[in-house]
mmCIF file of C-alpha atoms and ligand atoms in Angstrom:
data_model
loop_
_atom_site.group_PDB
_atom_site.id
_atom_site.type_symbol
_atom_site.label_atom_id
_atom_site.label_comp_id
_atom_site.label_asym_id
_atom_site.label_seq_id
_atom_site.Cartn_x
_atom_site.Cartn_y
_atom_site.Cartn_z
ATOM 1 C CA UNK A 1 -47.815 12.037 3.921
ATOM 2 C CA UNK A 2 -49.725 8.896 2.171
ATOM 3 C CA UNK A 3 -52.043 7.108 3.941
ATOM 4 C CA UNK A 4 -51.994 3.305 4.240
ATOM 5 C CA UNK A 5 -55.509 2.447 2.586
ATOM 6 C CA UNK A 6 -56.832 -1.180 4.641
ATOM 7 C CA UNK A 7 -59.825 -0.815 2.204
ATOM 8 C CA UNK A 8 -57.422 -1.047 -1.181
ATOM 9 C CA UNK A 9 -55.368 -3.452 0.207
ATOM 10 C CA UNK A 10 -57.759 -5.801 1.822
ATOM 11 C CA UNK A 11 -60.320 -5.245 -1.336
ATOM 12 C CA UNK A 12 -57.123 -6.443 -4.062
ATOM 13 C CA UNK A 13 -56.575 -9.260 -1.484
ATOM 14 C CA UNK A 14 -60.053 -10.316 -1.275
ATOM 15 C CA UNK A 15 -60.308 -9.467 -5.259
ATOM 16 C CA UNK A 16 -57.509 -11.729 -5.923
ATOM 17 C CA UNK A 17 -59.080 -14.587 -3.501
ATOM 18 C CA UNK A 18 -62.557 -14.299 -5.285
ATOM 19 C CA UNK A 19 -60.584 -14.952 -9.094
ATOM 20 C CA UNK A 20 -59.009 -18.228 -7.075
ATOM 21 C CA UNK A 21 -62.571 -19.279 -5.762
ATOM 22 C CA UNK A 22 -64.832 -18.561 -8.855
ATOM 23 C CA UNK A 23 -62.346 -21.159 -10.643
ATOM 24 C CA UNK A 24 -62.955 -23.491 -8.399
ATOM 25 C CA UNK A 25 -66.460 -23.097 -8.939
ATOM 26 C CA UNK A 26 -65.807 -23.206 -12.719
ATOM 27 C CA UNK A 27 -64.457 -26.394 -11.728
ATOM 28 C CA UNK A 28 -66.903 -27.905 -9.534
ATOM 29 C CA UNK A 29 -64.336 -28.117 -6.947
ATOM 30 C CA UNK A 30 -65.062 -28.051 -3.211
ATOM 31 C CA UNK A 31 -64.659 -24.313 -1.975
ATOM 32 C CA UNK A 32 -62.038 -22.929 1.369
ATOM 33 C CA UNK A 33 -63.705 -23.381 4.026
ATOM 34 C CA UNK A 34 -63.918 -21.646 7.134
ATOM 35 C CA UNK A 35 -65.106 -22.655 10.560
ATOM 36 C CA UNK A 36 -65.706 -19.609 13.238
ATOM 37 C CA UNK A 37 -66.513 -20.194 17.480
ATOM 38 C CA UNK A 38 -68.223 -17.977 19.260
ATOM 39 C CA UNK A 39 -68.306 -17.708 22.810
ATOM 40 C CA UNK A 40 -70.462 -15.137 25.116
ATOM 41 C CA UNK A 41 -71.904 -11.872 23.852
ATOM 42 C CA UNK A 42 -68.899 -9.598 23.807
ATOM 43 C CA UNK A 43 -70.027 -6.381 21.406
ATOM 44 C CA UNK A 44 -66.916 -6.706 20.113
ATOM 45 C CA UNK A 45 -66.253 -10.398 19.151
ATOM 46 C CA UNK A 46 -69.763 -10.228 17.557
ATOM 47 C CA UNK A 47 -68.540 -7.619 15.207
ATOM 48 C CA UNK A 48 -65.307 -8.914 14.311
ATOM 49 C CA UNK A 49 -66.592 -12.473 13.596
ATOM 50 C CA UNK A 50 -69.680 -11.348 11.710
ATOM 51 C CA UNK A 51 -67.151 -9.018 10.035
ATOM 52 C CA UNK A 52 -64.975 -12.567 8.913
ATOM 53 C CA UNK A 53 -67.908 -14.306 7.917
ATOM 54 C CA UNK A 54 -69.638 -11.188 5.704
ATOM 55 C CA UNK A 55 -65.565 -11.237 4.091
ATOM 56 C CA UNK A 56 -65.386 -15.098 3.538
ATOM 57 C CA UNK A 57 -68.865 -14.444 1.390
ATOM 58 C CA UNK A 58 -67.298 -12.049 -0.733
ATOM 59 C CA UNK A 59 -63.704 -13.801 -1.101
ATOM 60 C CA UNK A 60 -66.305 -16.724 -1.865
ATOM 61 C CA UNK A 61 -65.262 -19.113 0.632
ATOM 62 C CA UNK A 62 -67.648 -21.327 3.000
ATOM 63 C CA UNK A 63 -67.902 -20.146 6.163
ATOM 64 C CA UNK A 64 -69.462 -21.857 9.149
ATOM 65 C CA UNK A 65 -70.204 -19.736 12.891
ATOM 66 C CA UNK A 66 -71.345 -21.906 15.703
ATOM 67 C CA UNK A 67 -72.674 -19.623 18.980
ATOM 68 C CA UNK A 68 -71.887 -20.931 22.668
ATOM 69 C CA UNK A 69 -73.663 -19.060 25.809
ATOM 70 C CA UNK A 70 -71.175 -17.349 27.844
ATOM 71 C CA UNK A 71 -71.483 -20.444 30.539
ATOM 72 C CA UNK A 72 -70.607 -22.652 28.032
ATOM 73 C CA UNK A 73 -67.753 -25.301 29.755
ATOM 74 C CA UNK A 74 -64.648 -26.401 28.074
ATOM 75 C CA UNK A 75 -65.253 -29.696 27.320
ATOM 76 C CA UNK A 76 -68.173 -28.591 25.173
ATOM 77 C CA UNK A 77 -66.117 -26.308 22.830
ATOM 78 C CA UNK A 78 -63.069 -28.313 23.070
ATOM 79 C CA UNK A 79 -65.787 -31.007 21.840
ATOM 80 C CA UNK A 80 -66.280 -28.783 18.905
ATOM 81 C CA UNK A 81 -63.096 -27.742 17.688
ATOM 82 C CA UNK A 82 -62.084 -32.113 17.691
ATOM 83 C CA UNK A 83 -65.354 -32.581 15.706
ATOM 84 C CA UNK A 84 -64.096 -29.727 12.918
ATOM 85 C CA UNK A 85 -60.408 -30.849 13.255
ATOM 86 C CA UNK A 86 -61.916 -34.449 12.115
ATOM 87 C CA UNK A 87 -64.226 -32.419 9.240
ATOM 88 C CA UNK A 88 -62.353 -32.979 5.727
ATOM 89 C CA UNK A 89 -64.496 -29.880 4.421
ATOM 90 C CA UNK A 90 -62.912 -27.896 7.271
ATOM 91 C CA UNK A 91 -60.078 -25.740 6.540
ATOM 92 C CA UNK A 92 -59.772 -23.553 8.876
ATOM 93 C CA UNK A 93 -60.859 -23.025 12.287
ATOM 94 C CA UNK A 94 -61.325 -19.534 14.641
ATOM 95 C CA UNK A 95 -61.970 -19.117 17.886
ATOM 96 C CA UNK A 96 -62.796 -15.422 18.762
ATOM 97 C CA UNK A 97 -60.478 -14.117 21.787
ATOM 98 C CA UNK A 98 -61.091 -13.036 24.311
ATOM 99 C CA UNK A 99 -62.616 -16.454 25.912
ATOM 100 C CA UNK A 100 -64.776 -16.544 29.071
ATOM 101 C CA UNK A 101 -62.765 -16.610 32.163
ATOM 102 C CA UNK A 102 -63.502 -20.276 32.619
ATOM 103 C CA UNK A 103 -62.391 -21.354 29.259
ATOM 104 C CA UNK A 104 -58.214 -21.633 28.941
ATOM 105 C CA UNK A 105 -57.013 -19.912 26.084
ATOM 106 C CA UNK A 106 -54.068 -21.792 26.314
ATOM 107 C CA UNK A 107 -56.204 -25.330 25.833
ATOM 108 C CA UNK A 108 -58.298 -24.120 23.428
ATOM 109 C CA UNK A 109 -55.460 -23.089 21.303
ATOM 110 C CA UNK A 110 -53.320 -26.180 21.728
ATOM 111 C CA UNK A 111 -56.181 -28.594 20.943
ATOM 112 C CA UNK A 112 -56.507 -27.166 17.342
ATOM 113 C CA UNK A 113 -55.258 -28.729 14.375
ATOM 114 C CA UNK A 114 -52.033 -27.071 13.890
ATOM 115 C CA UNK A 115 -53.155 -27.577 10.223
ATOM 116 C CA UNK A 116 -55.928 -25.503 10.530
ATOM 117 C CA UNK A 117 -55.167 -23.065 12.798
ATOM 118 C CA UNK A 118 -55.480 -20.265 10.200
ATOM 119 C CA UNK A 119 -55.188 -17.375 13.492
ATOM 120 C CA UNK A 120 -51.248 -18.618 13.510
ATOM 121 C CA UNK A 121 -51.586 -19.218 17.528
ATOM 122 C CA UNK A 122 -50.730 -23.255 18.148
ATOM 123 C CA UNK A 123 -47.090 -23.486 19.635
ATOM 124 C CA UNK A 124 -46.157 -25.265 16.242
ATOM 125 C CA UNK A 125 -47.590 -22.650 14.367
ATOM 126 C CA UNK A 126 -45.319 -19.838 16.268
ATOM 127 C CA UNK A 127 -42.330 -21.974 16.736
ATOM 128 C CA UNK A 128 -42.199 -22.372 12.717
ATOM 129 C CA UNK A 129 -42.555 -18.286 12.361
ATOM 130 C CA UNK A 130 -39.724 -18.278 14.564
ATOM 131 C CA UNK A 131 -37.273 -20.526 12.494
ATOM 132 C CA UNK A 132 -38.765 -18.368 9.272
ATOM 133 C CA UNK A 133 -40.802 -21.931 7.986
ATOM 134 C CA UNK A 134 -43.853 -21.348 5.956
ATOM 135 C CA UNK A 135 -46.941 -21.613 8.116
ATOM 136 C CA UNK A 136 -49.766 -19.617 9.237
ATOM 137 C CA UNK A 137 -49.108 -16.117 10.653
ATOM 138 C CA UNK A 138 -51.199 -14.362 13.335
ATOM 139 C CA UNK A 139 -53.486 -12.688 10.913
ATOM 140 C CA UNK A 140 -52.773 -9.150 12.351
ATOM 141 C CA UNK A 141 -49.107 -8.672 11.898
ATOM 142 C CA UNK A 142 -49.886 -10.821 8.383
ATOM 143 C CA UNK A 143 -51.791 -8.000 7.363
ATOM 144 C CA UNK A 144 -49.531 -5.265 7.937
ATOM 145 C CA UNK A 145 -46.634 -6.896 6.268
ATOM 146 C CA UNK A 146 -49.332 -7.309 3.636
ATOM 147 C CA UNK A 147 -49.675 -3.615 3.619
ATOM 148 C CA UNK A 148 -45.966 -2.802 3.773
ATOM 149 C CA UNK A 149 -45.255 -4.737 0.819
ATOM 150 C CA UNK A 150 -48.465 -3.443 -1.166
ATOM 151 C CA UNK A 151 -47.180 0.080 -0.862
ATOM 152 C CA UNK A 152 -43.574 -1.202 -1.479
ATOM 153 C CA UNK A 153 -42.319 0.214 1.963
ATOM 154 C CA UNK A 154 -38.583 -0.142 1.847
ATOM 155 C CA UNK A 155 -37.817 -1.866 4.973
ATOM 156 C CA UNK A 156 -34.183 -3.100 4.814
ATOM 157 C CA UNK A 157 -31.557 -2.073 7.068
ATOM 158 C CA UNK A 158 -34.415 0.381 8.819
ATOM 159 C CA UNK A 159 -34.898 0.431 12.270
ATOM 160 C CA UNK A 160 -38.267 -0.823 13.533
ATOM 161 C CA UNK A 161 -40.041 -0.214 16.956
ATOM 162 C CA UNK A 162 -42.788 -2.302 18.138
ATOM 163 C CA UNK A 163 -44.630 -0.969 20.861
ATOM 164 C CA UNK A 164 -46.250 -3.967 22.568
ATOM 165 C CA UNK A 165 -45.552 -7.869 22.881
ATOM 166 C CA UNK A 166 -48.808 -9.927 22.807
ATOM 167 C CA UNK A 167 -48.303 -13.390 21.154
ATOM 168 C CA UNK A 168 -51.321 -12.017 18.955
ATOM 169 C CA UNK A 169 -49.684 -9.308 17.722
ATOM 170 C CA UNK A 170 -46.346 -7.135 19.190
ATOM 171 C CA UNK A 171 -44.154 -10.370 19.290
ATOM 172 C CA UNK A 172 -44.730 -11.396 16.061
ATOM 173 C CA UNK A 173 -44.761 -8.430 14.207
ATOM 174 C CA UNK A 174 -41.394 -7.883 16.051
ATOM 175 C CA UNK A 175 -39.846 -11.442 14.636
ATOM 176 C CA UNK A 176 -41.958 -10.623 10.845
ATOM 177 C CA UNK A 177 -39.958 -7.605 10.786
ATOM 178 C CA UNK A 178 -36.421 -8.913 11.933
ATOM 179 C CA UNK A 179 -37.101 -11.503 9.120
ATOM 180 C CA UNK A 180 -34.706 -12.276 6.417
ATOM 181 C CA UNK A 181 -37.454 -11.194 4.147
ATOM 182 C CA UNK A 182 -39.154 -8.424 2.161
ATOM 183 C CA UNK A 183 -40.748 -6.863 3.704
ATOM 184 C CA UNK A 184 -38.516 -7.513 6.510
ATOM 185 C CA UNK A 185 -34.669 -7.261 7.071
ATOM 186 C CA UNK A 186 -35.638 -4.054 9.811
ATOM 187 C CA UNK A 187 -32.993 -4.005 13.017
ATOM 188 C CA UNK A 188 -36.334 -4.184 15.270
ATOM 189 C CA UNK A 189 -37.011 -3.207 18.817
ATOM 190 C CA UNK A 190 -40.018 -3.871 21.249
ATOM 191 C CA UNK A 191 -40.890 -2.571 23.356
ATOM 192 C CA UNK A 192 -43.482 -2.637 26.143
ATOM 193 C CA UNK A 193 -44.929 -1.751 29.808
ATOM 194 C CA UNK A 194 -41.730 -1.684 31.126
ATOM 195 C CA UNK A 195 -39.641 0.408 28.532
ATOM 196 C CA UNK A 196 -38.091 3.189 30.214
ATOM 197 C CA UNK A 197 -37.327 5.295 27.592
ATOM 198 C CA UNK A 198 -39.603 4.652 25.337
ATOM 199 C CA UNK A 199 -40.337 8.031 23.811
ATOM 200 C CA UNK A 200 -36.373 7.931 22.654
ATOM 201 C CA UNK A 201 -36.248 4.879 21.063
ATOM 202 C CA UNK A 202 -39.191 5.858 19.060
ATOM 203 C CA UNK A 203 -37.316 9.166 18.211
ATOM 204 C CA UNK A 204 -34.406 6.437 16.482
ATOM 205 C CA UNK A 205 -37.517 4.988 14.725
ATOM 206 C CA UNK A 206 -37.725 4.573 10.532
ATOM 207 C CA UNK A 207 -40.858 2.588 11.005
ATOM 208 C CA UNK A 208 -43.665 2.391 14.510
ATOM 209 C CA UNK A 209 -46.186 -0.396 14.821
ATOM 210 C CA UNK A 210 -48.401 1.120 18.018
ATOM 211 C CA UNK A 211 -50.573 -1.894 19.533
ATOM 212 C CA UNK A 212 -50.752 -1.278 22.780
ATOM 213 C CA UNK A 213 -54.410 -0.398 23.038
ATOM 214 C CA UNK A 214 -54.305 2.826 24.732
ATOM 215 C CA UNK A 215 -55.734 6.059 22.984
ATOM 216 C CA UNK A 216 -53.829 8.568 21.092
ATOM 217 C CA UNK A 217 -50.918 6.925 23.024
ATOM 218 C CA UNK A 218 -48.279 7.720 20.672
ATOM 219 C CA UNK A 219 -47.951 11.601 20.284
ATOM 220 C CA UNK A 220 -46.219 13.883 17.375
ATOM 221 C CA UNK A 221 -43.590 14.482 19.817
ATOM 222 C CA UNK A 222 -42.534 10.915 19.782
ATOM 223 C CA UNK A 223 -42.274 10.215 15.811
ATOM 224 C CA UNK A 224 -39.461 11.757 13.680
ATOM 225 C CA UNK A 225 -40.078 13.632 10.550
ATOM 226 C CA UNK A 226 -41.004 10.743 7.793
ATOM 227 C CA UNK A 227 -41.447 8.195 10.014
ATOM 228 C CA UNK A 228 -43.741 5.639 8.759
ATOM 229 C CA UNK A 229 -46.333 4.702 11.654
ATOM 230 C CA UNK A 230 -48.653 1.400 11.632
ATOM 231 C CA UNK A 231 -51.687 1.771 14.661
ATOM 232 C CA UNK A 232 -53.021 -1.267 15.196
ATOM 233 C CA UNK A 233 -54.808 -0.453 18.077
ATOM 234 C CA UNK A 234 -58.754 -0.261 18.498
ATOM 235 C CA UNK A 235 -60.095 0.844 21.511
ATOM 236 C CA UNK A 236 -63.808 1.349 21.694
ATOM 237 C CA UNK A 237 -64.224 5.168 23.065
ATOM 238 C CA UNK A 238 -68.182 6.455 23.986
ATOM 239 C CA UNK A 239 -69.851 8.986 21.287
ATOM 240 C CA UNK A 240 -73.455 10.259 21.729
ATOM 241 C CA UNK A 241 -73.450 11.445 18.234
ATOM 242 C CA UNK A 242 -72.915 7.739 16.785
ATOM 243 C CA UNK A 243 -76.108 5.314 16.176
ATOM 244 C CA UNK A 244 -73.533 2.642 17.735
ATOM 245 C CA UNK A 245 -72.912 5.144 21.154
ATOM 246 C CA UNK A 246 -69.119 4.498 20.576
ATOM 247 C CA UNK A 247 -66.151 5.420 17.578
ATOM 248 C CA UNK A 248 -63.133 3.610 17.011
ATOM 249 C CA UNK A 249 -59.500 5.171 17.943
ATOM 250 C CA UNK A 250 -56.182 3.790 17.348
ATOM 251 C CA UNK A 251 -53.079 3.911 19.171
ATOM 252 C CA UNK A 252 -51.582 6.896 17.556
ATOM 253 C CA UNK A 253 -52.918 10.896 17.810
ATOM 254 C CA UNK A 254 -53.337 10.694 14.145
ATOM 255 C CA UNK A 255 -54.037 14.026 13.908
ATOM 256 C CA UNK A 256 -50.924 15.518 15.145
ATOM 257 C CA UNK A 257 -48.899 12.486 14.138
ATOM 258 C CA UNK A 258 -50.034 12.519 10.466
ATOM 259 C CA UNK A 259 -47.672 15.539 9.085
ATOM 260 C CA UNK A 260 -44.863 14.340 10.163
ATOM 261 C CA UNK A 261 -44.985 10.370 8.598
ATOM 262 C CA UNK A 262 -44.102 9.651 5.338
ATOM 263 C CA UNK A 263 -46.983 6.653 5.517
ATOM 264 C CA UNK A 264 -49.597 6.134 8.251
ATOM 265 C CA UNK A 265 -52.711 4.092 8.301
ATOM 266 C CA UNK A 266 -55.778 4.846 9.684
ATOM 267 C CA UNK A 267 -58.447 3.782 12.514
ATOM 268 C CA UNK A 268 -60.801 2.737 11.285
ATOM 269 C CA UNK A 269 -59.878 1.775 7.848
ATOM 270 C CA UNK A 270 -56.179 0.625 8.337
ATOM 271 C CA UNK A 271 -54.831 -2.535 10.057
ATOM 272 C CA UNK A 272 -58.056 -4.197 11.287
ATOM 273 C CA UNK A 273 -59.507 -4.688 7.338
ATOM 274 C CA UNK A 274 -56.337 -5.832 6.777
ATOM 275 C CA UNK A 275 -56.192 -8.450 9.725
ATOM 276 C CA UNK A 276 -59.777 -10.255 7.916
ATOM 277 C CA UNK A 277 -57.680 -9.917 4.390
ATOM 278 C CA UNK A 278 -54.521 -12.126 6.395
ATOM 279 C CA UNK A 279 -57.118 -14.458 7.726
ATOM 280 C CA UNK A 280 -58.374 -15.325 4.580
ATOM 281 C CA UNK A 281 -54.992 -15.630 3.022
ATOM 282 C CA UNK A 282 -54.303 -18.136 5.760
ATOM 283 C CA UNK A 283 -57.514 -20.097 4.867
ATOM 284 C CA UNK A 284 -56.856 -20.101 1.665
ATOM 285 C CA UNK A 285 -53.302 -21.520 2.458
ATOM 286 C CA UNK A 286 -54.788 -24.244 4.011
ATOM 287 C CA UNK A 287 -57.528 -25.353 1.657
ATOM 288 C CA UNK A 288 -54.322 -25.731 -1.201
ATOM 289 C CA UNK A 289 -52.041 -27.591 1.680
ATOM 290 C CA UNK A 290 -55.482 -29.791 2.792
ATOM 291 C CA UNK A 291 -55.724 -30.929 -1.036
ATOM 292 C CA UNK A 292 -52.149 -30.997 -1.737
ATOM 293 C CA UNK A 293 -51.399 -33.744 0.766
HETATM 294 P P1 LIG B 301 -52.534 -6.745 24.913
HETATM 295 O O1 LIG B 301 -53.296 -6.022 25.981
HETATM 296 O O2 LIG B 301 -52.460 -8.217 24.918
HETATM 297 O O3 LIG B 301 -51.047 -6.201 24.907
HETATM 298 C C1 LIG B 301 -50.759 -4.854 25.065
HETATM 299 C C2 LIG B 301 -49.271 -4.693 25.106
HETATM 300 O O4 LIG B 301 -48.982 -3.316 25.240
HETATM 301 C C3 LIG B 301 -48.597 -5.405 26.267
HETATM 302 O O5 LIG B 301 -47.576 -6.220 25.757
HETATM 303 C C4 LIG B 301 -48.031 -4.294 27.142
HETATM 304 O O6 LIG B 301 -46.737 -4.605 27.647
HETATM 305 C C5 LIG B 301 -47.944 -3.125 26.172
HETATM 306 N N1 LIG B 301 -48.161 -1.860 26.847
HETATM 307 C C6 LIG B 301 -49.177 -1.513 27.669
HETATM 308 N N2 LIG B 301 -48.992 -0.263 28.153
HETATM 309 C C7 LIG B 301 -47.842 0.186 27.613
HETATM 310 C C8 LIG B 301 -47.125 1.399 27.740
HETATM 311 N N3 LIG B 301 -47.567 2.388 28.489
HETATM 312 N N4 LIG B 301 -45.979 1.509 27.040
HETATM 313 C C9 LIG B 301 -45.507 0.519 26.275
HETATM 314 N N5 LIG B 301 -46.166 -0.658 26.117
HETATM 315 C C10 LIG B 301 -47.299 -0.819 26.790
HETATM 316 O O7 LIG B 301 -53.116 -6.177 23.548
HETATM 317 P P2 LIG B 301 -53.128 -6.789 22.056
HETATM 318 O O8 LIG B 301 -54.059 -7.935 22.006
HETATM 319 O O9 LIG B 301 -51.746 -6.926 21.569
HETATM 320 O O10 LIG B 301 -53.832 -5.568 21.311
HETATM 321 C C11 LIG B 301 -53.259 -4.289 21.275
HETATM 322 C C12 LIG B 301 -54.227 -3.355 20.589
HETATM 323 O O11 LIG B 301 -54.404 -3.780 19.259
HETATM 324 C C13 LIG B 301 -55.626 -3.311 21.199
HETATM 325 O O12 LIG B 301 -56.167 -2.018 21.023
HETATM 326 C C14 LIG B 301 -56.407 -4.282 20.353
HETATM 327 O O13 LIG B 301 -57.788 -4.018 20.333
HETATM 328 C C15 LIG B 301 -55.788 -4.020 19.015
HETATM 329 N N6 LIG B 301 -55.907 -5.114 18.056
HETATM 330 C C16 LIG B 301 -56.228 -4.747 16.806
HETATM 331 C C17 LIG B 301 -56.303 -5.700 15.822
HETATM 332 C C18 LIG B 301 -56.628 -5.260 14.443
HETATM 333 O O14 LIG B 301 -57.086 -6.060 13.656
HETATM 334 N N7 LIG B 301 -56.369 -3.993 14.095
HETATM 335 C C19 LIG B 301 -56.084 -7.040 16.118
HETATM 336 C C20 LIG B 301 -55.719 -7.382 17.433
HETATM 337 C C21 LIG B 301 -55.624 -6.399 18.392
#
């Protein structure tokens, strides 16, 4: 069994990133740019969008965070993102999911600038990964194709089972993987809350993306021998004995799972470093498309 490092992957990412920015500098060039919304106090959006920022510092890129209270209305933030769409030294713009109850999602994602929506959500942005176009992909299921092809996977002609459908991340990591590409080219299936017979199909399976956020969900008596199994999942679960009161599980029983994959990654330490490595790909992306138009 290897393990699917996040840490190596997401560091030669970042690595490769930092080489691009420090010519910039070199060059007195303008540097990417990235601009991150907050909204509310979720434990959990904190971390992951100071985690993006801290990430943009060491790729080198700009980053910008602006805070809303929880009560925040709409018209405010959508206020915000028109004001960065409008910003030439904007590339990229984030809003942290989940949003307040009285926020849309679906607004809030529509009314950013398709070219910068460096999270891959706009319609345009999703209809284009559809038809295989370049464009931005949802950074999650970006970074474990990133991981797939760092480790050279072999993915043709394999059979692939997703185990969840979010626009985030199950459906496209389910299209990603049906692409004509490499890696891609898998004969994919996804599943979700309504598969019946879910444990068989992932008997069939070559390759297992879990993201279903449920603990230890997927068991060793679901995964064949040499399997290779991608948990995306991160599910905050209590722990007295951490300074934080909580750890971090995935989707899979890693510890029964492990000996029977040929690959597996980690939680922590697999799929979510590589989902900040993705989203600065993507802002990178835009910053060369901004000043190549
Ligand atoms: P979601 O709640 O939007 O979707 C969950 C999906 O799982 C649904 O499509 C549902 O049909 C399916 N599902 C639920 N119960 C099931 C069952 N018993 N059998 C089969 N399918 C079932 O979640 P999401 O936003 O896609 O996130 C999934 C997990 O991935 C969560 O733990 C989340 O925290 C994590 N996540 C991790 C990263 C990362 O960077 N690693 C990024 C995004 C999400």
């Amino acid at each position: 069994m290897q393990l699917l490092d996040g840490k190596i992957v997401s560091q030669a990412v970042k690595n490769e990133l930092r080489e691009k920015t420090d010519q910039l500098k070199a060059d007195n060039k303008r540097l990417p740019h990235l601009a991150a919304i907050l909204i509310g106090n979720d434990g959990a959006s904190e971390t992951y969008v100071a985690s993006k920022i801290k990430n943009c510092e060491e790729a080198g890129f700009k980053s910008s965070m602006y805070r809303f209270n929880t009560d925040t209305n709409e018209d405010t933030i959508i206020a915000k993102i028109e004001e960065l769409n409008n910003d030439d030294e904007v590339d990229g713009i984030l809003v942290q999911l989940p949003l307040p109850k009285h926020i849309s999602e679906e607004k809030i994602i529509n009314i950013i600038d398709p070219l910068k929506d460096v999270d891959g959500f706009h319609p345009i942005s999703v209809g284009k990964l559809v038809q295989g176009l370049p464009t931005f992909i949802p950074a999650t299921p970006y970074g474990v194709m990133l991981m797939l092809e760092h480790y050279k996977i072999e993915t043709a002609g394999k059979f692939a089972v997703v185990i969840g459908r979010s626009n985030i991340v199950g459906r496209p990591m389910s299209i990603l993987l049906s692409q004509n590409t490499n890696p891609g080219n898998c004969t994919v299936t996804l599943c979700h809350s309504r598969t019946t017979n879910l444990k068989e199909i992932c008997l069939q399976a070559d390759i297992i993306v879990a993201a279903l956020g449920k603990v230890s969900f997927l068991t060793a008596d679901m995964v064949k021998e040499n399997a290779v199994v991608i948990d995306v999942g991160i599910t905050r679960v209590e722990d007295a004995t951490k300074k934080s009161g909580f750890k971090i599980k995935g989707d899979v029983d890693f510890e029964n799972v492990a000996p029977k994959c040929s690959y597996i990654t980690p939680v922590p330490g697999g799929v979510g470093l590589m989902t900040i490595a993705a989203l600065l790909k993507n802002t990178y992306h835009a910053y060369i498309q901004k000043n190549n138009s």
